[in-house]
Amino acid sequence: MKLHLLRYFSVLAEELHFGRAAERLAITQPPLSSGIKALEDELGVRLFERNSKHVELTPAGRAYLAEVRLVLDRVAQAGETARAVAGGQQGRLDVGFTGSMVYRDMPRIVQAFHAQAPGMEVNLREMSSSEQIEALLHRQLHVGFINTSAVPARLRSVPLADDHFMCCLPDAHPLAQAASIDLRTLADETFVMFSREVAPANHDNVIALLHRAGIHPQTRHAARQWLTVVALVASGMGVGLVPASMARAGITGARFVPLRGLTHPTVGVLAWHAEQTSPALQAFIAIASTGAAPR
C-alpha cells in the first residue's frame, strides 16, 4: 500500500470535500479521486459514501481513519527520529571510564553533552584502561575515558584537562600536616602502587616520579584503581602518589600533600575508534576538547 494514498484518505476524511482536500494536498481532483478508488479497491471496502453534492465516511471509513492517523503519526515520528539521530540529537552513546575519572573531567563532559543533546542516552560503563582499549578496538564502546598517554594506531584521542600527582599519606603520618613534601624523605616508606597489569601508564608514571627522586620503592600492595590506593593508604598500609583529583573523593583517613619542587602530570585521554564518526560522538569529542573549561 502506498503511503501517499493514506495521506489522500486522511485529508479527504477531514475535509469531506474533494476540492478542498485536493487544494490541501496540492494536487488536482482527478488523481485524488482515482487514489481513493485505488485504496478502496485494495481494501475491498467502501470508505466514503459520495455523490456530486455530498461526501461522508462509511462506518468502515471511520474505523480505518483512526488506524491511518496512527500510521501517519508513526511515520512522521520515524522521520523526526531519523533526523535527530543523523544530527546527533538522539540515539545511544556507550561511554567507558575508569573509577578515578569520576573525579576528573568525565562528569563535566557528560553533563555538558546531556544539556546539548538531551535526547541522547549516555550509557556509562566502569572499566579498566586496558579493558576499554580492547572494547574500543572491537567497537563495543563508542568512547572511553582512559588513564594513558598513548593509544593503539586504530584509535584516536584528545588529552583531558591537566591533573598532577600529590603525596597521599595516612592521617597519623608525621608528615601528614606538612605544607609540602620533598619526595626524597619518603625513601624508606612502603608504597601502595597501582597494578601495572591493569594500567601500565599509571604504574610507570609513578615509578618514573620516584626514580627522579632517587627512590627505588618498597612495594607491598598492588591496587587496580586509584580509589583503592587512597583507601589502602587511609588504612595505614603505606603511602602513595596519586592524582590530585582523588582528594575530591573525600576518603576519611587520607591526607593529600603537594610535592615540593616536582610537578608531574597524570595521564588521561578521551579515546575512540578512528572509524567511529557519528554526529553524536563528534559532539561529545568537541565538548571534551574544551579541556580548559573550569572544573
PDB file of C-alpha atoms in Angstrom:
ATOM      1  CA  MET A   1       0.000   0.000   0.000  1.00  0.00           C
ATOM      2  CA  LYS A   2       1.376   3.396  -0.991  1.00  0.00           C
ATOM      3  CA  LEU A   3       1.777   5.910   1.822  1.00  0.00           C
ATOM      4  CA  HIS A   4       0.518   8.807  -0.275  1.00  0.00           C
ATOM      5  CA  LEU A   5      -2.865   7.099  -0.603  1.00  0.00           C
ATOM      6  CA  LEU A   6      -3.192   7.075   3.176  1.00  0.00           C
ATOM      7  CA  ARG A   7      -2.497  10.800   3.204  1.00  0.00           C
ATOM      8  CA  TYR A   8      -5.122  11.337   0.489  1.00  0.00           C
ATOM      9  CA  PHE A   9      -7.630   9.389   2.569  1.00  0.00           C
ATOM     10  CA  SER A  10      -6.799  11.222   5.818  1.00  0.00           C
ATOM     11  CA  VAL A  11      -7.126  14.698   4.301  1.00  0.00           C
ATOM     12  CA  LEU A  12     -10.364  13.847   2.479  1.00  0.00           C
ATOM     13  CA  ALA A  13     -11.778  12.358   5.697  1.00  0.00           C
ATOM     14  CA  GLU A  14     -11.082  15.667   7.450  1.00  0.00           C
ATOM     15  CA  GLU A  15     -12.403  17.932   4.687  1.00  0.00           C
ATOM     16  CA  LEU A  16     -15.223  15.721   3.331  1.00  0.00           C
ATOM     17  CA  HIS A  17     -14.886  17.724   0.144  1.00  0.00           C
ATOM     18  CA  PHE A  18     -12.780  16.697  -2.861  1.00  0.00           C
ATOM     19  CA  GLY A  19     -11.991  20.265  -3.934  1.00  0.00           C
ATOM     20  CA  ARG A  20     -10.731  21.419  -0.541  1.00  0.00           C
ATOM     21  CA  ALA A  21      -8.858  18.159   0.039  1.00  0.00           C
ATOM     22  CA  ALA A  22      -7.128  18.407  -3.359  1.00  0.00           C
ATOM     23  CA  GLU A  23      -6.143  22.008  -2.584  1.00  0.00           C
ATOM     24  CA  ARG A  24      -4.601  20.967   0.758  1.00  0.00           C
ATOM     25  CA  LEU A  25      -2.722  18.158  -0.941  1.00  0.00           C
ATOM     26  CA  ALA A  26      -1.554  20.475  -3.752  1.00  0.00           C
ATOM     27  CA  ILE A  27      -2.959  18.151  -6.425  1.00  0.00           C
ATOM     28  CA  THR A  28      -5.936  18.226  -8.766  1.00  0.00           C
ATOM     29  CA  GLN A  29      -9.170  16.372  -8.062  1.00  0.00           C
ATOM     30  CA  PRO A  30      -8.794  13.536 -10.654  1.00  0.00           C
ATOM     31  CA  PRO A  31      -5.682  11.945  -9.028  1.00  0.00           C
ATOM     32  CA  LEU A  32      -7.341  12.323  -5.624  1.00  0.00           C
ATOM     33  CA  SER A  33     -10.476  10.533  -6.824  1.00  0.00           C
ATOM     34  CA  SER A  34      -8.517   7.769  -8.545  1.00  0.00           C
ATOM     35  CA  GLY A  35      -6.289   7.397  -5.474  1.00  0.00           C
ATOM     36  CA  ILE A  36      -9.251   6.938  -3.146  1.00  0.00           C
ATOM     37  CA  LYS A  37     -10.787   4.417  -5.546  1.00  0.00           C
ATOM     38  CA  ALA A  38      -7.493   2.503  -5.731  1.00  0.00           C
ATOM     39  CA  LEU A  39      -7.347   2.408  -1.925  1.00  0.00           C
ATOM     40  CA  GLU A  40     -10.936   1.128  -1.661  1.00  0.00           C
ATOM     41  CA  ASP A  41     -10.264  -1.497  -4.336  1.00  0.00           C
ATOM     42  CA  GLU A  42      -7.173  -2.704  -2.467  1.00  0.00           C
ATOM     43  CA  LEU A  43      -9.042  -2.909   0.832  1.00  0.00           C
ATOM     44  CA  GLY A  44     -12.185  -4.330  -0.714  1.00  0.00           C
ATOM     45  CA  VAL A  45     -14.426  -1.900   1.214  1.00  0.00           C
ATOM     46  CA  ARG A  46     -16.069   1.482   0.575  1.00  0.00           C
ATOM     47  CA  LEU A  47     -14.518   4.186   2.732  1.00  0.00           C
ATOM     48  CA  PHE A  48     -16.772   7.047   1.590  1.00  0.00           C
ATOM     49  CA  GLU A  49     -20.374   7.489   0.526  1.00  0.00           C
ATOM     50  CA  ARG A  50     -20.267  10.207  -2.091  1.00  0.00           C
ATOM     51  CA  ASN A  51     -22.273  11.915  -4.802  1.00  0.00           C
ATOM     52  CA  SER A  52     -21.959  15.231  -6.638  1.00  0.00           C
ATOM     53  CA  LYS A  53     -23.020  17.190  -3.553  1.00  0.00           C
ATOM     54  CA  HIS A  54     -22.041  15.119  -0.558  1.00  0.00           C
ATOM     55  CA  VAL A  55     -19.069  13.133   0.848  1.00  0.00           C
ATOM     56  CA  GLU A  56     -19.388  11.083   4.030  1.00  0.00           C
ATOM     57  CA  LEU A  57     -17.289   8.437   5.772  1.00  0.00           C
ATOM     58  CA  THR A  58     -18.756   4.960   5.943  1.00  0.00           C
ATOM     59  CA  PRO A  59     -18.531   3.046   9.260  1.00  0.00           C
ATOM     60  CA  ALA A  60     -15.560   1.189   7.755  1.00  0.00           C
ATOM     61  CA  GLY A  61     -14.064   4.528   6.764  1.00  0.00           C
ATOM     62  CA  ARG A  62     -14.380   5.901  10.299  1.00  0.00           C
ATOM     63  CA  ALA A  63     -12.701   2.823  11.776  1.00  0.00           C
ATOM     64  CA  TYR A  64      -9.975   2.962   9.121  1.00  0.00           C
ATOM     65  CA  LEU A  65      -9.332   6.670   9.775  1.00  0.00           C
ATOM     66  CA  ALA A  66      -8.373   6.032  13.414  1.00  0.00           C
ATOM     67  CA  GLU A  67      -5.771   3.461  12.325  1.00  0.00           C
ATOM     68  CA  VAL A  68      -4.474   5.569   9.439  1.00  0.00           C
ATOM     69  CA  ARG A  69      -3.870   8.518  11.753  1.00  0.00           C
ATOM     70  CA  LEU A  70      -1.753   6.269  13.983  1.00  0.00           C
ATOM     71  CA  VAL A  71       0.244   5.069  10.974  1.00  0.00           C
ATOM     72  CA  LEU A  72       0.859   8.598   9.681  1.00  0.00           C
ATOM     73  CA  ASP A  73       1.844   9.804  13.155  1.00  0.00           C
ATOM     74  CA  ARG A  74       4.362   6.962  13.472  1.00  0.00           C
ATOM     75  CA  VAL A  75       5.759   7.680  10.017  1.00  0.00           C
ATOM     76  CA  ALA A  76       6.210  11.338  10.946  1.00  0.00           C
ATOM     77  CA  GLN A  77       7.814  10.326  14.255  1.00  0.00           C
ATOM     78  CA  ALA A  78      10.125   7.910  12.458  1.00  0.00           C
ATOM     79  CA  GLY A  79      11.294  10.726  10.197  1.00  0.00           C
ATOM     80  CA  GLU A  80      11.915  13.003  13.157  1.00  0.00           C
ATOM     81  CA  THR A  81      13.850  10.232  14.910  1.00  0.00           C
ATOM     82  CA  ALA A  82      15.999   9.595  11.844  1.00  0.00           C
ATOM     83  CA  ARG A  83      16.783  13.303  11.511  1.00  0.00           C
ATOM     84  CA  ALA A  84      17.549  13.565  15.237  1.00  0.00           C
ATOM     85  CA  VAL A  85      19.922  10.596  15.117  1.00  0.00           C
ATOM     86  CA  ALA A  86      21.596  11.958  11.977  1.00  0.00           C
ATOM     87  CA  GLY A  87      22.018  15.289  13.753  1.00  0.00           C
ATOM     88  CA  GLY A  88      23.446  13.709  16.897  1.00  0.00           C
ATOM     89  CA  GLN A  89      20.397  14.635  18.980  1.00  0.00           C
ATOM     90  CA  GLN A  90      19.001  11.157  19.590  1.00  0.00           C
ATOM     91  CA  GLY A  91      20.353   7.640  19.990  1.00  0.00           C
ATOM     92  CA  ARG A  92      22.776   5.960  22.374  1.00  0.00           C
ATOM     93  CA  LEU A  93      26.404   6.564  23.284  1.00  0.00           C
ATOM     94  CA  ASP A  94      28.313   3.869  25.214  1.00  0.00           C
ATOM     95  CA  VAL A  95      30.984   5.587  27.321  1.00  0.00           C
ATOM     96  CA  GLY A  96      33.723   3.763  29.240  1.00  0.00           C
ATOM     97  CA  PHE A  97      35.532   5.270  32.210  1.00  0.00           C
ATOM     98  CA  THR A  98      37.989   4.314  34.922  1.00  0.00           C
ATOM     99  CA  GLY A  99      36.863   4.945  38.502  1.00  0.00           C
ATOM    100  CA  SER A 100      39.188   7.896  39.009  1.00  0.00           C
ATOM    101  CA  MET A 101      37.631   9.745  36.054  1.00  0.00           C
ATOM    102  CA  VAL A 102      34.581  10.434  38.245  1.00  0.00           C
ATOM    103  CA  TYR A 103      36.835  12.985  39.978  1.00  0.00           C
ATOM    104  CA  ARG A 104      38.311  14.420  36.785  1.00  0.00           C
ATOM    105  CA  ASP A 105      36.654  15.639  33.584  1.00  0.00           C
ATOM    106  CA  MET A 106      34.115  12.900  32.979  1.00  0.00           C
ATOM    107  CA  PRO A 107      31.116  14.355  34.890  1.00  0.00           C
ATOM    108  CA  ARG A 108      31.554  17.833  33.342  1.00  0.00           C
ATOM    109  CA  ILE A 109      31.753  16.442  29.817  1.00  0.00           C
ATOM    110  CA  VAL A 110      28.798  14.067  30.222  1.00  0.00           C
ATOM    111  CA  GLN A 111      26.623  16.770  31.789  1.00  0.00           C
ATOM    112  CA  ALA A 112      27.519  19.291  29.068  1.00  0.00           C
ATOM    113  CA  PHE A 113      26.719  16.714  26.388  1.00  0.00           C
ATOM    114  CA  HIS A 114      23.376  15.899  28.029  1.00  0.00           C
ATOM    115  CA  ALA A 115      22.491  19.607  28.068  1.00  0.00           C
ATOM    116  CA  GLN A 116      23.378  19.882  24.369  1.00  0.00           C
ATOM    117  CA  ALA A 117      21.662  16.646  23.278  1.00  0.00           C
ATOM    118  CA  PRO A 118      19.003  15.739  25.898  1.00  0.00           C
ATOM    119  CA  GLY A 119      17.513  13.098  23.596  1.00  0.00           C
ATOM    120  CA  MET A 120      20.729  11.054  23.596  1.00  0.00           C
ATOM    121  CA  GLU A 121      21.037   8.130  26.003  1.00  0.00           C
ATOM    122  CA  VAL A 122      24.511   8.013  27.571  1.00  0.00           C
ATOM    123  CA  ASN A 123      25.397   4.577  28.922  1.00  0.00           C
ATOM    124  CA  LEU A 124      28.336   4.768  31.376  1.00  0.00           C
ATOM    125  CA  ARG A 125      30.437   1.626  31.902  1.00  0.00           C
ATOM    126  CA  GLU A 126      33.214   1.461  34.505  1.00  0.00           C
ATOM    127  CA  MET A 127      36.168  -0.494  33.082  1.00  0.00           C
ATOM    128  CA  SER A 128      39.931  -0.567  33.481  1.00  0.00           C
ATOM    129  CA  SER A 129      42.034   1.265  30.908  1.00  0.00           C
ATOM    130  CA  SER A 130      43.131  -1.978  29.222  1.00  0.00           C
ATOM    131  CA  GLU A 131      39.533  -3.253  29.095  1.00  0.00           C
ATOM    132  CA  GLN A 132      38.398  -0.015  27.486  1.00  0.00           C
ATOM    133  CA  ILE A 133      41.100  -0.152  24.832  1.00  0.00           C
ATOM    134  CA  GLU A 134      40.042  -3.696  23.927  1.00  0.00           C
ATOM    135  CA  ALA A 135      36.377  -2.676  23.813  1.00  0.00           C
ATOM    136  CA  LEU A 136      37.125   0.380  21.663  1.00  0.00           C
ATOM    137  CA  LEU A 137      39.190  -1.690  19.215  1.00  0.00           C
ATOM    138  CA  HIS A 138      36.252  -4.113  18.848  1.00  0.00           C
ATOM    139  CA  ARG A 139      33.745  -1.223  18.698  1.00  0.00           C
ATOM    140  CA  GLN A 140      31.991  -2.355  21.855  1.00  0.00           C
ATOM    141  CA  LEU A 141      32.323   1.208  23.177  1.00  0.00           C
ATOM    142  CA  HIS A 142      31.882   4.485  21.344  1.00  0.00           C
ATOM    143  CA  VAL A 143      34.323   6.409  23.513  1.00  0.00           C
ATOM    144  CA  GLY A 144      36.346   5.919  26.695  1.00  0.00           C
ATOM    145  CA  PHE A 145      37.994   7.957  29.463  1.00  0.00           C
ATOM    146  CA  ILE A 146      41.352   6.208  29.826  1.00  0.00           C
ATOM    147  CA  ASN A 147      44.411   6.602  32.058  1.00  0.00           C
ATOM    148  CA  THR A 148      47.034   6.576  29.335  1.00  0.00           C
ATOM    149  CA  SER A 149      49.003   8.953  27.162  1.00  0.00           C
ATOM    150  CA  ALA A 150      49.186   6.817  24.007  1.00  0.00           C
ATOM    151  CA  VAL A 151      46.563   4.668  22.295  1.00  0.00           C
ATOM    152  CA  PRO A 152      46.843   1.989  19.555  1.00  0.00           C
ATOM    153  CA  ALA A 153      47.040   3.169  15.963  1.00  0.00           C
ATOM    154  CA  ARG A 154      43.382   2.391  15.194  1.00  0.00           C
ATOM    155  CA  LEU A 155      42.206   4.680  17.977  1.00  0.00           C
ATOM    156  CA  ARG A 156      42.162   8.472  18.203  1.00  0.00           C
ATOM    157  CA  SER A 157      42.309  10.538  21.367  1.00  0.00           C
ATOM    158  CA  VAL A 158      42.293  14.009  22.874  1.00  0.00           C
ATOM    159  CA  PRO A 159      44.015  14.810  26.180  1.00  0.00           C
ATOM    160  CA  LEU A 160      41.915  15.570  29.225  1.00  0.00           C
ATOM    161  CA  ALA A 161      42.429  18.641  31.409  1.00  0.00           C
ATOM    162  CA  ASP A 162      45.647  18.572  33.407  1.00  0.00           C
ATOM    163  CA  ASP A 163      45.870  16.769  36.714  1.00  0.00           C
ATOM    164  CA  HIS A 164      49.059  16.235  38.732  1.00  0.00           C
ATOM    165  CA  PHE A 165      50.467  13.929  41.364  1.00  0.00           C
ATOM    166  CA  MET A 166      50.331  14.542  45.092  1.00  0.00           C
ATOM    167  CA  CYS A 167      51.570  12.503  48.013  1.00  0.00           C
ATOM    168  CA  CYS A 168      48.840  10.561  49.812  1.00  0.00           C
ATOM    169  CA  LEU A 169      49.576   9.860  53.483  1.00  0.00           C
ATOM    170  CA  PRO A 170      47.668   8.352  56.385  1.00  0.00           C
ATOM    171  CA  ASP A 171      46.342  10.954  58.839  1.00  0.00           C
ATOM    172  CA  ALA A 172      48.695   9.654  61.531  1.00  0.00           C
ATOM    173  CA  HIS A 173      51.833  10.024  59.399  1.00  0.00           C
ATOM    174  CA  PRO A 174      54.354  12.542  60.823  1.00  0.00           C
ATOM    175  CA  LEU A 175      54.320  14.491  57.533  1.00  0.00           C
ATOM    176  CA  ALA A 176      50.557  14.477  57.067  1.00  0.00           C
ATOM    177  CA  GLN A 177      50.214  18.111  58.198  1.00  0.00           C
ATOM    178  CA  ALA A 178      53.170  19.407  56.178  1.00  0.00           C
ATOM    179  CA  ALA A 179      52.594  22.200  53.659  1.00  0.00           C
ATOM    180  CA  SER A 180      54.625  20.225  51.109  1.00  0.00           C
ATOM    181  CA  ILE A 181      56.895  17.192  50.993  1.00  0.00           C
ATOM    182  CA  ASP A 182      60.300  16.545  49.493  1.00  0.00           C
ATOM    183  CA  LEU A 183      59.710  13.134  47.942  1.00  0.00           C
ATOM    184  CA  ARG A 184      63.200  12.012  48.964  1.00  0.00           C
ATOM    185  CA  THR A 185      62.125  11.991  52.621  1.00  0.00           C
ATOM    186  CA  LEU A 186      59.860   9.041  51.815  1.00  0.00           C
ATOM    187  CA  ALA A 187      62.669   6.811  50.529  1.00  0.00           C
ATOM    188  CA  ASP A 188      62.229   4.289  53.348  1.00  0.00           C
ATOM    189  CA  GLU A 189      58.426   4.174  53.212  1.00  0.00           C
ATOM    190  CA  THR A 190      56.328   1.310  51.878  1.00  0.00           C
ATOM    191  CA  PHE A 191      54.435   2.449  48.780  1.00  0.00           C
ATOM    192  CA  VAL A 192      50.988   1.342  47.704  1.00  0.00           C
ATOM    193  CA  MET A 193      51.289   1.029  43.938  1.00  0.00           C
ATOM    194  CA  PHE A 194      48.924   0.856  41.014  1.00  0.00           C
ATOM    195  CA  SER A 195      48.930  -2.557  39.332  1.00  0.00           C
ATOM    196  CA  ARG A 196      50.986  -2.380  36.135  1.00  0.00           C
ATOM    197  CA  GLU A 197      48.912  -5.175  34.605  1.00  0.00           C
ATOM    198  CA  VAL A 198      45.730  -3.074  34.819  1.00  0.00           C
ATOM    199  CA  ALA A 199      47.110   0.303  33.678  1.00  0.00           C
ATOM    200  CA  PRO A 200      50.805   0.330  32.725  1.00  0.00           C
ATOM    201  CA  ALA A 201      50.813   4.116  32.195  1.00  0.00           C
ATOM    202  CA  ASN A 202      49.677   4.824  35.771  1.00  0.00           C
ATOM    203  CA  HIS A 203      52.250   2.454  37.247  1.00  0.00           C
ATOM    204  CA  ASP A 204      55.091   3.677  35.034  1.00  0.00           C
ATOM    205  CA  ASN A 205      54.320   7.329  35.749  1.00  0.00           C
ATOM    206  CA  VAL A 206      54.622   6.778  39.500  1.00  0.00           C
ATOM    207  CA  ILE A 207      57.823   4.734  39.099  1.00  0.00           C
ATOM    208  CA  ALA A 208      59.327   7.476  36.905  1.00  0.00           C
ATOM    209  CA  LEU A 209      58.489  10.100  39.515  1.00  0.00           C
ATOM    210  CA  LEU A 210      60.065   8.024  42.292  1.00  0.00           C
ATOM    211  CA  HIS A 211      63.165   7.296  40.239  1.00  0.00           C
ATOM    212  CA  ARG A 212      63.610  11.024  39.583  1.00  0.00           C
ATOM    213  CA  ALA A 213      63.813  11.416  43.356  1.00  0.00           C
ATOM    214  CA  GLY A 214      66.327   8.573  43.591  1.00  0.00           C
ATOM    215  CA  ILE A 215      63.817   6.202  45.205  1.00  0.00           C
ATOM    216  CA  HIS A 216      63.558   2.505  44.408  1.00  0.00           C
ATOM    217  CA  PRO A 217      60.306   1.905  46.243  1.00  0.00           C
ATOM    218  CA  GLN A 218      59.436  -0.874  48.612  1.00  0.00           C
ATOM    219  CA  THR A 219      56.019  -2.029  47.438  1.00  0.00           C
ATOM    220  CA  ARG A 220      53.706  -4.382  49.257  1.00  0.00           C
ATOM    221  CA  HIS A 221      50.308  -3.818  47.667  1.00  0.00           C
ATOM    222  CA  ALA A 222      49.143  -3.509  44.050  1.00  0.00           C
ATOM    223  CA  ALA A 223      45.761  -1.832  43.547  1.00  0.00           C
ATOM    224  CA  ARG A 224      43.523  -1.836  40.488  1.00  0.00           C
ATOM    225  CA  GLN A 225      42.081   1.661  40.985  1.00  0.00           C
ATOM    226  CA  TRP A 226      43.344   4.974  42.335  1.00  0.00           C
ATOM    227  CA  LEU A 227      40.492   4.920  44.835  1.00  0.00           C
ATOM    228  CA  THR A 228      41.837   1.633  46.189  1.00  0.00           C
ATOM    229  CA  VAL A 229      45.318   3.144  46.545  1.00  0.00           C
ATOM    230  CA  VAL A 230      43.862   6.009  48.599  1.00  0.00           C
ATOM    231  CA  ALA A 231      41.733   3.647  50.720  1.00  0.00           C
ATOM    232  CA  LEU A 232      44.740   1.428  51.499  1.00  0.00           C
ATOM    233  CA  VAL A 233      46.820   4.457  52.445  1.00  0.00           C
ATOM    234  CA  ALA A 234      43.995   5.711  54.677  1.00  0.00           C
ATOM    235  CA  SER A 235      44.034   2.305  56.391  1.00  0.00           C
ATOM    236  CA  GLY A 236      47.720   2.680  57.229  1.00  0.00           C
ATOM    237  CA  MET A 237      49.013   0.230  54.620  1.00  0.00           C
ATOM    238  CA  GLY A 238      51.672   2.617  53.286  1.00  0.00           C
ATOM    239  CA  VAL A 239      51.974   5.865  51.354  1.00  0.00           C
ATOM    240  CA  GLY A 240      51.189   6.586  47.729  1.00  0.00           C
ATOM    241  CA  LEU A 241      51.493   9.004  44.833  1.00  0.00           C
ATOM    242  CA  VAL A 242      48.063   9.686  43.367  1.00  0.00           C
ATOM    243  CA  PRO A 243      46.340  12.257  41.140  1.00  0.00           C
ATOM    244  CA  ALA A 244      45.384  15.465  42.967  1.00  0.00           C
ATOM    245  CA  SER A 245      41.797  14.974  41.775  1.00  0.00           C
ATOM    246  CA  MET A 246      41.478  11.970  44.111  1.00  0.00           C
ATOM    247  CA  ALA A 247      41.239  14.385  47.057  1.00  0.00           C
ATOM    248  CA  ARG A 248      37.678  15.041  45.853  1.00  0.00           C
ATOM    249  CA  ALA A 249      36.722  11.501  46.822  1.00  0.00           C
ATOM    250  CA  GLY A 250      36.719  12.591  50.476  1.00  0.00           C
ATOM    251  CA  ILE A 251      38.095   9.303  51.857  1.00  0.00           C
ATOM    252  CA  THR A 252      38.459   9.610  55.636  1.00  0.00           C
ATOM    253  CA  GLY A 253      41.951   8.982  56.996  1.00  0.00           C
ATOM    254  CA  ALA A 254      43.897  10.119  53.925  1.00  0.00           C
ATOM    255  CA  ARG A 255      45.816  13.374  53.581  1.00  0.00           C
ATOM    256  CA  PHE A 256      46.966  14.882  50.281  1.00  0.00           C
ATOM    257  CA  VAL A 257      50.200  16.873  50.413  1.00  0.00           C
ATOM    258  CA  PRO A 258      51.846  18.690  47.455  1.00  0.00           C
ATOM    259  CA  LEU A 259      55.242  17.504  46.260  1.00  0.00           C
ATOM    260  CA  ARG A 260      57.931  20.116  46.739  1.00  0.00           C
ATOM    261  CA  GLY A 261      59.787  21.054  43.564  1.00  0.00           C
ATOM    262  CA  LEU A 262      58.139  18.355  41.486  1.00  0.00           C
ATOM    263  CA  THR A 263      55.258  18.760  39.070  1.00  0.00           C
ATOM    264  CA  HIS A 264      54.328  15.705  37.074  1.00  0.00           C
ATOM    265  CA  PRO A 265      51.051  15.459  35.146  1.00  0.00           C
ATOM    266  CA  THR A 266      48.894  12.359  35.408  1.00  0.00           C
ATOM    267  CA  VAL A 267      47.921  10.880  32.086  1.00  0.00           C
ATOM    268  CA  GLY A 268      44.370  10.831  30.820  1.00  0.00           C
ATOM    269  CA  VAL A 269      42.716  10.877  27.409  1.00  0.00           C
ATOM    270  CA  LEU A 270      39.329  10.524  25.789  1.00  0.00           C
ATOM    271  CA  ALA A 271      39.710   7.815  23.122  1.00  0.00           C
ATOM    272  CA  TRP A 272      37.544   6.443  20.311  1.00  0.00           C
ATOM    273  CA  HIS A 273      37.868   4.224  17.237  1.00  0.00           C
ATOM    274  CA  ALA A 274      39.161   6.093  14.190  1.00  0.00           C
ATOM    275  CA  GLU A 275      36.293   4.780  12.066  1.00  0.00           C
ATOM    276  CA  GLN A 276      33.551   5.861  14.500  1.00  0.00           C
ATOM    277  CA  THR A 277      32.253   9.141  13.064  1.00  0.00           C
ATOM    278  CA  SER A 278      28.661   9.602  14.234  1.00  0.00           C
ATOM    279  CA  PRO A 279      27.470  13.203  14.820  1.00  0.00           C
ATOM    280  CA  ALA A 280      26.759  12.377  18.480  1.00  0.00           C
ATOM    281  CA  LEU A 281      30.301  11.114  19.016  1.00  0.00           C
ATOM    282  CA  GLN A 282      31.760  14.166  17.276  1.00  0.00           C
ATOM    283  CA  ALA A 283      29.700  16.446  19.538  1.00  0.00           C
ATOM    284  CA  PHE A 284      30.931  14.543  22.610  1.00  0.00           C
ATOM    285  CA  ILE A 285      34.556  14.857  21.454  1.00  0.00           C
ATOM    286  CA  ALA A 286      34.110  18.579  20.782  1.00  0.00           C
ATOM    287  CA  ILE A 287      32.932  19.113  24.368  1.00  0.00           C
ATOM    288  CA  ALA A 288      35.825  17.046  25.733  1.00  0.00           C
ATOM    289  CA  SER A 289      38.285  19.074  23.670  1.00  0.00           C
ATOM    290  CA  THR A 290      37.420  22.196  25.661  1.00  0.00           C
ATOM    291  CA  GLY A 291      39.633  20.851  28.426  1.00  0.00           C
ATOM    292  CA  ALA A 292      40.482  24.298  29.705  1.00  0.00           C
ATOM    293  CA  ALA A 293      36.910  24.796  30.899  1.00  0.00           C
ATOM    294  CA  PRO A 294      36.530  25.259  34.683  1.00  0.00           C
ATOM    295  CA  ARG A 295      36.220  22.035  36.631  1.00  0.00           C
TER     296      ARG A 295
END
